[in-house]
Every structure is written in C-alpha cells, then in structure tokens.
Short mmCIF file of C-alpha atoms and ligand atoms in Angstrom, two decimals:
data_model
loop_
_atom_site.label_atom_id
_atom_site.label_comp_id
_atom_site.label_asym_id
_atom_site.label_seq_id
_atom_site.Cartn_x
_atom_site.Cartn_y
_atom_site.Cartn_z
CA MET U 1 152.64 99.83 107.08
CA GLN U 2 152.07 102.18 104.13
CA PRO U 3 151.01 105.69 105.23
CA ALA U 4 148.18 105.67 102.65
CA LEU U 5 146.65 102.58 104.30
CA VAL U 6 147.09 104.06 107.77
CA ALA U 7 145.27 107.18 106.58
CA LYS U 8 142.50 105.13 104.97
CA TYR U 9 141.84 102.60 107.76
CA GLY U 10 143.67 103.90 110.80
CA GLU U 11 141.07 106.48 111.81
CA ALA U 12 138.16 104.05 111.63
CA ARG U 13 136.68 103.29 115.03
CA LEU U 14 136.43 99.53 115.30
CA PRO U 15 135.78 97.02 118.09
CA ARG U 16 138.64 95.07 119.62
CA TYR U 17 136.46 91.99 119.19
CA THR U 18 136.87 90.56 122.65
CA SER U 19 133.36 89.25 121.99
CA TYR U 20 131.02 88.93 119.04
CA PRO U 21 128.54 90.51 118.91
CA THR U 22 130.19 93.35 120.82
CA ALA U 23 128.83 94.98 123.97
CA PRO U 24 126.90 97.80 122.17
CA ARG U 25 124.53 95.07 120.88
CA PHE U 26 123.56 94.02 124.41
CA SER U 27 119.92 94.72 125.26
CA PRO U 28 117.83 94.98 128.44
CA ALA U 29 115.59 92.26 127.00
CA ILE U 30 118.09 89.86 128.58
CA ASP U 31 117.47 90.16 132.30
CA ALA U 32 118.10 88.34 135.56
CA ASP U 33 115.38 85.78 134.83
CA THR U 34 116.87 84.98 131.41
CA TYR U 35 120.31 84.58 132.94
CA GLY U 36 118.93 82.38 135.72
CA GLY U 37 117.51 80.07 133.04
CA TRP U 38 120.81 80.03 131.15
CA LEU U 39 122.71 79.15 134.33
CA ALA U 40 120.29 76.29 135.07
CA ALA U 41 120.87 74.95 131.54
CA THR U 42 124.68 75.13 131.79
CA PRO U 43 126.23 71.64 131.94
CA PRO U 44 128.12 71.58 135.27
CA GLU U 45 130.65 69.03 134.11
CA LYS U 46 131.96 71.27 131.30
CA PRO U 47 134.87 73.51 132.36
CA ALA U 48 133.95 77.11 133.13
CA SER U 49 135.83 80.28 134.07
CA LEU U 50 135.21 82.98 136.64
CA TYR U 51 135.78 86.72 136.30
CA LEU U 52 135.55 88.93 139.40
CA HIS U 53 135.50 92.71 139.02
CA ILE U 54 136.81 94.92 141.82
CA PRO U 55 135.81 98.46 140.78
CA PHE U 56 137.93 100.60 143.12
CA CYS U 57 141.22 102.48 142.82
CA ARG U 58 143.04 104.97 145.04
CA SER U 59 143.62 107.55 142.30
CA MET U 60 142.43 108.11 138.74
CA CYS U 61 144.74 107.54 135.80
CA TRP U 62 143.48 109.95 133.16
CA TYR U 63 143.75 107.46 130.29
CA CYS U 64 141.66 104.89 132.16
CA GLY U 65 138.96 103.10 130.16
CA CYS U 66 137.87 100.73 132.95
CA HIS U 67 134.80 100.76 135.17
CA THR U 68 136.23 102.00 138.44
CA THR U 69 135.54 104.34 141.36
CA ILE U 70 138.13 106.34 143.25
CA THR U 71 138.02 106.00 147.02
CA GLN U 72 140.41 106.70 149.88
CA ARG U 73 138.15 104.91 152.35
CA ASP U 74 138.02 101.16 152.95
CA GLN U 75 134.37 100.94 153.98
CA PRO U 76 132.94 101.11 150.41
CA ILE U 77 135.27 98.25 149.50
CA PHE U 78 134.18 96.17 152.50
CA ASP U 79 130.51 96.81 151.62
CA TYR U 80 131.10 95.88 148.00
CA LEU U 81 132.83 92.63 148.97
CA ASP U 82 129.79 91.72 151.10
CA MET U 83 127.67 91.99 147.95
CA LEU U 84 130.21 90.11 145.84
CA ARG U 85 130.12 87.21 148.30
CA GLU U 86 126.32 87.32 148.19
CA GLU U 87 126.43 87.17 144.39
CA VAL U 88 128.61 84.05 144.58
CA HIS U 89 125.83 82.41 146.65
CA LEU U 90 123.10 83.60 144.26
CA VAL U 91 124.83 82.48 141.07
CA SER U 92 125.99 79.11 142.37
CA ALA U 93 122.46 78.37 143.65
CA LYS U 94 121.15 78.67 140.07
CA THR U 95 123.31 75.92 138.55
CA ARG U 96 122.37 72.23 138.70
CA ALA U 97 125.64 71.33 140.43
CA PRO U 98 128.86 73.20 141.24
CA LEU U 99 130.52 74.28 137.98
CA SER U 100 134.02 72.94 137.22
CA ILE U 101 136.44 75.87 137.18
CA ASN U 102 139.60 76.02 135.06
CA HIS U 103 140.39 79.74 135.09
CA VAL U 104 139.77 82.59 137.53
CA HIS U 105 140.58 86.20 136.70
CA PHE U 106 140.40 89.15 139.09
CA GLY U 107 140.16 92.45 137.22
CA GLY U 108 139.33 96.04 137.97
CA GLY U 109 139.82 98.62 139.12
CA THR U 110 142.53 97.37 141.40
CA PRO U 111 141.79 93.88 142.80
CA THR U 112 144.73 94.14 145.21
CA ILE U 113 142.98 97.04 146.93
CA MET U 114 141.41 94.26 149.03
CA GLN U 115 142.99 93.41 152.35
CA PRO U 116 145.04 90.17 152.15
CA LYS U 117 142.71 88.35 154.52
CA GLU U 118 139.67 89.39 152.46
CA PHE U 119 141.27 88.09 149.31
CA LEU U 120 142.09 84.75 150.95
CA ALA U 121 138.54 84.49 152.31
CA LEU U 122 137.10 85.23 148.87
CA ILE U 123 139.19 82.49 147.27
CA THR U 124 138.04 80.06 149.99
CA LEU U 125 134.40 81.00 149.32
CA LEU U 126 134.86 80.42 145.59
CA ARG U 127 136.43 77.03 146.23
CA GLU U 128 133.44 76.11 148.45
CA HIS U 129 130.87 77.05 145.80
CA PHE U 130 132.62 75.84 142.65
CA GLU U 131 134.64 72.74 141.77
CA PHE U 132 138.18 74.00 141.14
CA ALA U 133 140.32 71.81 138.86
CA ASN U 134 143.72 70.93 140.36
CA THR U 135 145.28 72.82 137.47
CA ALA U 136 142.98 75.85 137.77
CA GLU U 137 144.80 79.06 136.83
CA ILE U 138 144.17 82.07 139.05
CA ALA U 139 145.21 85.43 137.59
CA VAL U 140 145.11 88.89 139.18
CA GLU U 141 145.53 92.40 137.77
CA ILE U 142 147.94 94.43 139.89
CA ASP U 143 148.80 98.07 140.38
CA PRO U 144 152.53 97.95 141.30
CA ARG U 145 152.24 101.33 143.07
CA THR U 146 150.09 99.88 145.83
CA LEU U 147 151.12 96.22 146.11
CA GLU U 148 152.08 95.65 149.75
CA PRO U 149 154.38 92.72 150.69
CA GLU U 150 151.56 91.09 152.73
CA MET U 151 149.28 91.10 149.70
CA ALA U 152 151.95 89.54 147.48
CA THR U 153 152.34 86.76 150.07
CA ALA U 154 148.56 86.26 150.21
CA LEU U 155 148.38 85.95 146.43
CA GLY U 156 150.96 83.16 146.56
CA GLU U 157 149.09 81.42 149.43
CA ALA U 158 145.84 81.61 147.47
CA GLY U 159 147.39 79.79 144.52
CA VAL U 160 147.60 82.78 142.17
CA CYS U 161 149.89 81.77 139.32
CA ARG U 162 149.62 84.76 137.00
CA ALA U 163 149.88 88.48 137.73
CA SER U 164 149.24 91.24 135.23
CA LEU U 165 150.99 94.51 136.13
CA GLY U 166 149.95 97.89 134.78
CA VAL U 167 153.13 99.62 133.57
CA GLN U 168 152.05 101.74 130.55
CA SER U 169 155.12 104.00 130.21
CA PHE U 170 158.21 104.70 132.29
CA ASP U 171 158.67 108.15 130.72
CA PRO U 172 158.22 110.75 133.53
CA VAL U 173 156.77 113.31 131.08
CA VAL U 174 154.14 110.83 129.93
CA GLN U 175 153.45 109.70 133.49
CA LYS U 176 152.75 113.28 134.56
CA ALA U 177 150.45 113.81 131.58
CA ILE U 178 148.36 110.75 132.49
CA ASN U 179 148.42 111.25 136.28
CA ARG U 180 150.17 107.96 136.97
CA ILE U 181 153.58 108.31 138.58
CA GLN U 182 155.20 104.89 138.84
CA SER U 183 158.94 104.45 139.08
CA GLU U 184 160.89 101.57 137.60
CA GLU U 185 161.90 100.66 141.16
CA GLN U 186 158.25 100.33 142.26
CA THR U 187 157.55 98.04 139.33
CA MET U 188 160.65 95.91 139.93
CA ASP U 189 159.84 95.65 143.65
CA ALA U 190 156.38 94.33 142.79
CA VAL U 191 157.88 91.76 140.41
CA THR U 192 160.37 90.62 143.06
CA ARG U 193 157.66 90.29 145.72
CA LEU U 194 155.38 88.33 143.41
CA ARG U 195 158.13 85.96 142.29
CA LYS U 196 159.17 85.40 145.91
CA ALA U 197 155.56 84.55 146.76
CA GLY U 198 155.49 81.91 144.03
CA VAL U 199 153.56 83.78 141.34
CA ASP U 200 155.31 82.23 138.35
CA SER U 201 153.98 84.15 135.40
CA ILE U 202 154.16 87.92 135.11
CA ASN U 203 152.50 90.02 132.41
CA PHE U 204 153.20 93.71 131.82
CA ASP U 205 150.64 95.99 130.17
CA LEU U 206 152.24 98.72 128.03
CA ILE U 207 150.37 101.49 126.22
CA TYR U 208 151.29 103.51 123.13
CA GLY U 209 149.55 106.62 121.82
CA LEU U 210 149.61 108.35 125.25
CA PRO U 211 150.19 112.11 125.45
CA HIS U 212 153.81 113.15 124.74
CA GLN U 213 154.79 109.57 123.92
CA THR U 214 157.40 109.19 121.19
CA VAL U 215 158.92 106.24 119.38
CA GLU U 216 162.08 106.78 121.46
CA SER U 217 160.25 106.78 124.80
CA CYS U 218 158.28 103.68 123.76
CA ILE U 219 161.53 101.85 123.01
CA ALA U 220 163.10 103.02 126.29
CA THR U 221 160.07 101.78 128.25
CA ALA U 222 160.07 98.42 126.44
CA GLU U 223 163.81 97.98 127.10
CA ALA U 224 163.46 98.79 130.80
CA ALA U 225 160.49 96.44 131.06
CA ILE U 226 162.34 93.60 129.31
CA ARG U 227 165.13 93.89 131.91
CA MET U 228 162.53 93.00 134.57
CA GLY U 229 161.91 89.66 132.84
CA PRO U 230 158.13 89.32 132.48
CA GLU U 231 156.87 86.23 130.65
CA ARG U 232 154.28 88.20 128.67
CA PHE U 233 153.43 91.66 127.43
CA ALA U 234 150.12 93.12 126.33
CA VAL U 235 150.60 96.30 124.29
CA PHE U 236 147.50 98.43 123.82
CA GLY U 237 146.81 101.63 121.96
CA TYR U 238 145.39 104.42 124.12
CA ALA U 239 141.70 104.82 123.27
CA HIS U 240 140.79 108.51 123.56
CA VAL U 241 137.02 108.67 123.95
CA PRO U 242 136.41 111.65 126.27
CA SER U 243 132.71 111.71 125.39
CA PHE U 244 132.37 108.36 127.20
CA LYS U 245 135.16 108.73 129.77
CA LYS U 246 134.93 112.25 131.13
CA HIS U 247 138.26 112.17 132.99
CA GLN U 248 140.01 111.75 129.62
CA LYS U 249 139.19 115.42 129.03
CA LEU U 250 142.14 116.09 131.35
CA ILE U 251 144.42 114.69 128.65
CA ASP U 252 145.92 117.24 126.28
CA GLU U 253 144.63 116.17 122.85
CA LYS U 254 147.33 118.22 121.14
CA ALA U 255 149.95 115.98 122.73
CA LEU U 256 148.49 112.81 121.19
CA ALA U 257 150.16 111.18 118.18
CA ASP U 258 148.22 110.85 114.92
CA ALA U 259 147.37 107.46 113.40
CA GLU U 260 150.73 107.21 111.64
CA GLY U 261 152.60 108.10 114.82
CA ARG U 262 150.62 105.52 116.80
CA VAL U 263 151.49 102.79 114.30
CA ALA U 264 155.18 103.81 114.45
CA GLN U 265 155.11 103.60 118.27
CA ALA U 266 153.37 100.21 118.25
CA GLU U 267 155.81 98.86 115.67
CA ALA U 268 158.80 100.16 117.66
CA ILE U 269 157.61 98.41 120.83
CA ALA U 270 156.90 95.23 118.88
CA ALA U 271 160.34 95.25 117.23
CA THR U 272 162.03 95.80 120.62
CA LEU U 273 160.16 92.90 122.22
CA VAL U 274 160.72 90.55 119.28
CA ALA U 275 164.43 91.41 119.20
CA ALA U 276 164.58 90.41 122.88
CA GLY U 277 163.15 86.97 122.07
CA TYR U 278 159.41 87.45 122.68
CA ARG U 279 157.00 85.93 120.15
CA ARG U 280 154.16 88.03 118.77
CA VAL U 281 150.83 86.59 119.84
CA GLY U 282 147.76 87.86 118.05
CA LEU U 283 147.36 91.56 117.52
CA ASP U 284 148.85 92.98 120.68
CA HIS U 285 150.35 90.32 122.96
CA PHE U 286 153.93 89.05 123.20
CA ALA U 287 155.16 86.00 125.06
CA ARG U 288 158.32 84.05 125.66
CA PRO U 289 158.49 81.04 123.32
CA ASP U 290 157.93 78.60 126.21
CA ASP U 291 154.92 80.52 127.58
CA GLY U 292 151.49 78.92 127.26
CA LEU U 293 150.17 81.77 125.11
CA ALA U 294 152.94 81.38 122.50
CA ILE U 295 152.51 77.61 122.50
CA ALA U 296 148.71 77.92 122.07
CA GLN U 297 149.19 80.25 119.11
CA ALA U 298 151.66 77.87 117.45
CA ARG U 299 149.09 75.06 117.82
CA GLY U 300 146.18 77.14 116.51
CA GLN U 301 144.57 76.95 119.97
CA LEU U 302 144.66 80.60 120.94
CA HIS U 303 141.37 82.15 122.09
CA ARG U 304 140.04 85.61 122.69
CA ASN U 305 137.79 86.73 125.51
CA PHE U 306 137.08 89.89 127.51
CA GLN U 307 140.58 89.82 129.00
CA GLY U 308 142.19 89.70 125.53
CA TYR U 309 144.17 86.73 124.20
CA THR U 310 143.99 83.62 126.34
CA THR U 311 144.53 79.88 126.45
CA ASP U 312 141.09 79.63 128.08
CA ALA U 313 138.78 77.65 125.79
CA CYS U 314 135.81 77.57 128.22
CA GLU U 315 132.41 78.28 126.71
CA THR U 316 131.04 79.45 130.06
CA LEU U 317 132.39 82.51 131.83
CA ILE U 318 130.70 83.58 135.05
CA GLY U 319 131.09 87.33 135.55
CA LEU U 320 130.82 88.50 139.16
CA GLY U 321 130.74 92.08 140.40
CA ALA U 322 129.60 95.45 139.09
CA SER U 323 129.83 95.77 135.28
CA ALA U 324 131.13 92.19 134.91
CA ILE U 325 130.33 90.49 131.62
CA GLY U 326 129.69 86.77 131.48
CA ARG U 327 128.83 84.23 128.84
CA THR U 328 127.04 80.90 128.64
CA ARG U 329 126.41 78.81 125.55
CA ASP U 330 123.14 80.75 125.15
CA GLY U 331 124.61 84.26 125.13
CA TYR U 332 126.19 87.18 126.97
CA VAL U 333 125.11 88.94 130.15
CA GLN U 334 126.36 92.09 131.85
CA ASN U 335 125.82 93.19 135.46
CA GLU U 336 124.69 96.63 136.55
CA VAL U 337 127.63 99.02 136.14
CA PRO U 338 127.40 101.53 139.07
CA PRO U 339 128.52 99.68 142.23
CA GLY U 340 125.61 101.20 144.21
CA VAL U 341 122.96 99.94 141.78
CA TYR U 342 124.70 96.55 141.58
CA ALA U 343 124.64 96.37 145.39
CA GLN U 344 120.90 97.20 145.53
CA ARG U 345 120.11 94.43 143.07
CA ILE U 346 122.14 91.83 144.91
CA ALA U 347 120.79 92.95 148.30
CA SER U 348 117.26 92.39 146.99
CA GLY U 349 118.17 88.75 146.37
CA ARG U 350 118.22 88.97 142.55
CA LEU U 351 120.98 88.51 140.00
CA ALA U 352 122.42 91.87 138.94
CA THR U 353 122.00 91.33 135.17
CA VAL U 354 121.18 94.60 133.41
CA LYS U 355 121.50 93.56 129.77
CA GLY U 356 122.78 90.86 127.48
CA TYR U 357 122.53 89.17 124.15
CA ARG U 358 121.02 85.87 123.00
CA LEU U 359 123.27 84.26 120.36
CA THR U 360 121.78 83.04 117.09
CA PRO U 361 123.35 80.23 115.02
CA GLU U 362 124.61 82.86 112.54
CA ASP U 363 126.19 84.87 115.39
CA ARG U 364 128.08 81.76 116.47
CA LEU U 365 129.47 81.27 112.96
CA ARG U 366 130.50 84.93 112.62
CA ALA U 367 132.00 84.83 116.14
CA SER U 368 134.14 81.81 115.26
CA ILE U 369 135.37 83.45 112.02
CA ILE U 370 136.24 86.68 113.86
CA GLU U 371 137.97 84.81 116.69
CA ARG U 372 140.16 82.84 114.24
CA LEU U 373 141.03 86.02 112.34
CA MET U 374 141.94 87.86 115.55
CA CYS U 375 144.02 84.88 116.81
CA ASP U 376 145.53 83.37 113.64
CA PHE U 377 145.43 86.31 111.15
CA GLY U 378 143.70 83.94 108.79
CA VAL U 379 140.57 81.83 108.54
CA ASP U 380 139.04 79.14 106.37
CA VAL U 381 135.53 80.56 105.95
CA PRO U 382 134.08 77.62 103.95
CA ALA U 383 135.32 75.10 106.56
CA LEU U 384 133.82 77.03 109.47
CA ALA U 385 130.60 77.70 107.57
CA ALA U 386 130.25 73.95 106.89
CA ALA U 387 130.90 73.15 110.56
CA HIS U 388 128.08 75.53 111.51
CA GLY U 389 125.71 74.36 108.75
CA PHE U 390 125.82 77.54 106.62
CA ASP U 391 126.56 78.35 102.98
CA PRO U 392 129.85 80.32 102.99
CA GLN U 393 128.63 82.48 100.11
CA MET U 394 126.23 84.12 102.56
CA LEU U 395 129.34 85.75 104.08
CA LEU U 396 131.59 86.06 101.02
CA ARG U 397 129.41 87.07 98.06
CA GLY U 398 129.05 90.83 97.74
CA ASN U 399 131.24 91.44 100.82
CA ALA U 400 132.47 94.93 99.82
CA LYS U 401 134.70 95.39 102.89
CA LEU U 402 136.50 92.14 102.18
CA ALA U 403 136.95 93.05 98.51
CA MET U 404 138.40 96.44 99.45
CA LEU U 405 140.90 94.91 101.91
CA GLU U 406 141.93 92.44 99.20
CA SER U 407 142.36 95.09 96.51
CA ASP U 408 144.38 97.24 98.96
CA GLY U 409 146.75 94.28 99.41
CA ILE U 410 145.94 93.89 103.12
CA LEU U 411 144.78 90.29 102.79
CA GLU U 412 144.69 87.36 100.39
CA ASN U 413 141.39 85.65 99.70
CA ALA U 414 141.49 82.27 97.92
CA ASP U 415 137.84 81.18 97.66
CA GLY U 416 137.19 82.20 101.25
CA VAL U 417 140.49 81.00 102.70
CA ILE U 418 141.70 84.32 104.03
CA ARG U 419 145.15 85.31 105.22
CA LEU U 420 146.40 88.72 106.33
CA ARG U 421 149.55 89.82 104.56
CA GLU U 422 152.48 90.61 106.85
CA GLY U 423 152.22 94.40 106.61
CA GLY U 424 148.46 94.31 107.29
CA ARG U 425 148.73 93.02 110.83
CA PHE U 426 147.54 96.26 112.47
CA LEU U 427 144.42 96.16 110.32
CA ILE U 428 143.18 92.82 111.61
CA ARG U 429 140.21 94.57 113.23
CA ALA U 430 139.21 95.92 109.82
CA ALA U 431 139.33 92.36 108.45
CA ALA U 432 137.23 91.10 111.37
CA ALA U 433 134.74 93.92 110.80
CA ALA U 434 134.15 92.56 107.28
CA PHE U 435 132.32 89.67 108.98
CA ASP U 436 130.50 91.76 111.59
CA ALA U 437 126.81 91.93 110.66
CA TYR U 438 126.15 94.76 113.14
CA ILE U 439 129.12 97.07 112.66
CA GLU U 440 127.17 99.80 110.86
CA GLN U 441 124.70 99.99 113.76
CA SER U 442 127.12 100.00 116.67
CA GLY U 443 128.06 103.69 116.49
CA ARG U 444 131.37 105.38 117.31
CA THR U 445 131.99 103.83 120.70
CA HIS U 446 135.15 101.97 119.75
CA SER U 447 138.79 102.92 119.51
CA LYS U 448 140.73 103.72 116.34
CA ALA U 449 141.89 100.79 114.23
CA ALA U 450 145.53 101.95 114.45
S1 SF4 X 1 144.76 101.76 138.24
FE1 SF4 X 1 143.87 100.89 136.34
S2 SF4 X 1 141.66 100.81 136.72
FE2 SF4 X 1 142.55 102.19 138.29
S3 SF4 X 1 142.34 104.24 137.42
FE3 SF4 X 1 144.39 103.49 136.85
S4 SF4 X 1 144.09 102.52 134.83
FE4 SF4 X 1 142.05 102.77 135.74
#
C-alpha cells in the first residue's frame, strides 16, 4: 500500500465492525427487562448460537485487550461457574421453548482454565437447556501454555470440533516484551493433543505490531506456525490503548512499529501464509481452501460477529457470562463486566444485562452494508437498500468519506456498486466507516486502521 495512504488513513482509530452499531453506542436504557422481552419474542425454531465467556487467566499478557482477571486460585473460578450455570437456567426460562443451537463458542480469558469435569458438566447442562443440532459446532479458545492432556481429552469427549490457539509471536524478544513466554514445543504439543482427542479444526491467532516485532520475525513466526498445520489463521494488529487497558502501560511504546511498519508486517505474514496455500478470508483471516471459512467466502456466505469472521449466519446469539455480548433480532445486549457485579446480579435472580442497543430499520440496512464490505470487500448498496425498503441515495448522496476513498483510488464506486481495489484491502474499515452513522460520536476507543 502507498505510504501516503498509510499516513492519511492508517492512524485513524476505527472500529473492527464485529457489530453495527458498535459497542460504544450501547446504552443502559436496554436493561434486563428489555432483554427478557426480546428473549420471549425470539422464535425458538430459528437456529441460534451461544457464546460463553470465562474471564480468568493465570498470568497477564501485557498486550491483552480482553475482559479477564488474573487468579492463581481455583475457588473464584468455581464460584463463577456456579453463576454461569445459574444464568443458563435464567436465560433458558425466558424463551418460549428451548432454542435450536448451531454454534457454541467458549471465549475468554482462558476457557480451558476450567477443570475437565466442570467443562463436561457445563456442556451437559447446555444440552439439557437448549436443542443442539446434530451438526452443532463447538469451538473453544485455548492457551497452549496451560492445556493439560486431560483437558484436551475432555474437549474431544464434549464434541468440540474447533480450537483456537493463542500464538501471537514465537520471537523470544517479543515474548519477553509482552510477558507471554510460549515455546514452539508447547504450541505443537497442544496441537498434537487436540488432534489426538478428535478436535479436527485448529486456528492460530497471530499478532503483528507488538513491541520489537519486525517483518523478519513476523515471517519466521508464520513459517513456524505453518509447519504445525493449522486449518486457519487469524492475524490481528496489536491495539495499543493504555488509557483503557492499564496493563498495556507496561509495553514500551518506543518499541512499537509505526503505521507503515505495521502494514509491512501484516503484508509479510499474509504473503507467507498465501504462499503456503492458505486463502485470504476477509480482512485478517486465512484458511485452507477446503476449510469452511474459505468455502463460505467463495460463495458470498461469509459473516462477521463478535468472534470475527464466521460461517455462523444465526440472527440470535445468546451471550453468557461476565461482559458477554449477545444479539437477538431486536438488538444487542451486554452483561455486567466485572465478574463480582455479574455474580451479584445473577445471584439476585435477574439477568445480568447492563446495557444494549435497540436496532432501527436504518441500522439494519447499514449493518448489512458494513458486513458485506467487511466480508466481500464490495457491496451493492442499491440492492441492499431496496431489500430493506430504503432509497440508496440516503447513503450515497453527499457521502464525503466515500468520495474521498474513491478519489484516493482505494475503491471503485459505480452508482453505489462499490468494490475495494486490491491495494486498498487494509483500509476496508475506512470504507465501512463511510456507512457508519455514529462514527463521529463514538470517540477514540478503537484501534488504528492499519
Ligand atoms: S491468555 Fe489471552 S485473555 Fe488471558 S491475559 Fe493472555 S491474551 Fe489476555
């Protein structure tokens, strides 16, 4: 990408658009009662997904942007799981009939911090309270440093088919600078255990833009990771927001690459993965050609949700646990973030909703345009506007951001049929922001565009 464009757009702080509107628009006007009504109105026969958040880790990685708590003790985890089970009862009691479940995702934190028997019991409880499809996909985020053989076996027994492993960088200098020491052997051992247990699909998360990272170390990490044979990669840029994540102050800002350096690192990782046969999927995912994600993209059926790119087309996502975000056809809801406050709410017999957002018809149209842009790098605005009953000129006429992206050669716009040009791929978030009605109001809480 041209350095002038990187300089112009790369420093802008933009959402990753895992939802639209984005989380800063959520308001306390949406509370537990609102969510209870939305759950009651959710058609049980339509497929839904579950997300369960396990907000505990054994040590803090300094780049971490997740909602998590560090603990060496097991009791807080046991207590939290009591509340999580209680929330399953509360939520499922609000729906007219057990919801049909297609996808389940355990995120964190470190979900595998649970004991194997607790994990198996939790899956059993979910199966009792929801109607799991035979083909339901169960995915779990994994910290390879702490995955015990017994837990890998339990994941296989529970029917987990997808595991997402945090790798980030194999460079020892980078690992020291982010307080996450993880050898290649530890990562490979985790892969071997998971495969032996029957977990068929492995995803690696890599990060660029970490302190002391270079193009060379990014390539070396990608090459080592490829040798371990994962089906998918997700490659994220480190988001340095120490004003929101205090532990990021431990990261040496002087050792961070500038916008141009970050783009060079991202492009080097992408080129290494593509040369090894992985297909680019959306902005930051890569998958083997026969993987479901690559196939969905080729068919124009890729979707985007809070976990990133997905084949999951469900309109309803039930978020369980502290900080979990969910969605129904009416809008978004988020649970209380601090585990203690979440626990108090659940213990009092109420849903833990702390804020949310009620979608308007215009939000739905803008959300569908942004999702197609993020997934396909192009969108037919007039076609989507017609499908939603709107005049496309409402979005196109006088759209200064769109005009600027077009005149900078980042995208083509033929009467509202928009396509990113090849070199503009990293600026897809800037293109999406051209259709975001709230972007000016959402403040600087997002990461840089490049
Ligand atoms: S293991 Fe993941 S969630 Fe836990 S501190 Fe590290 S990056 Fe954050």
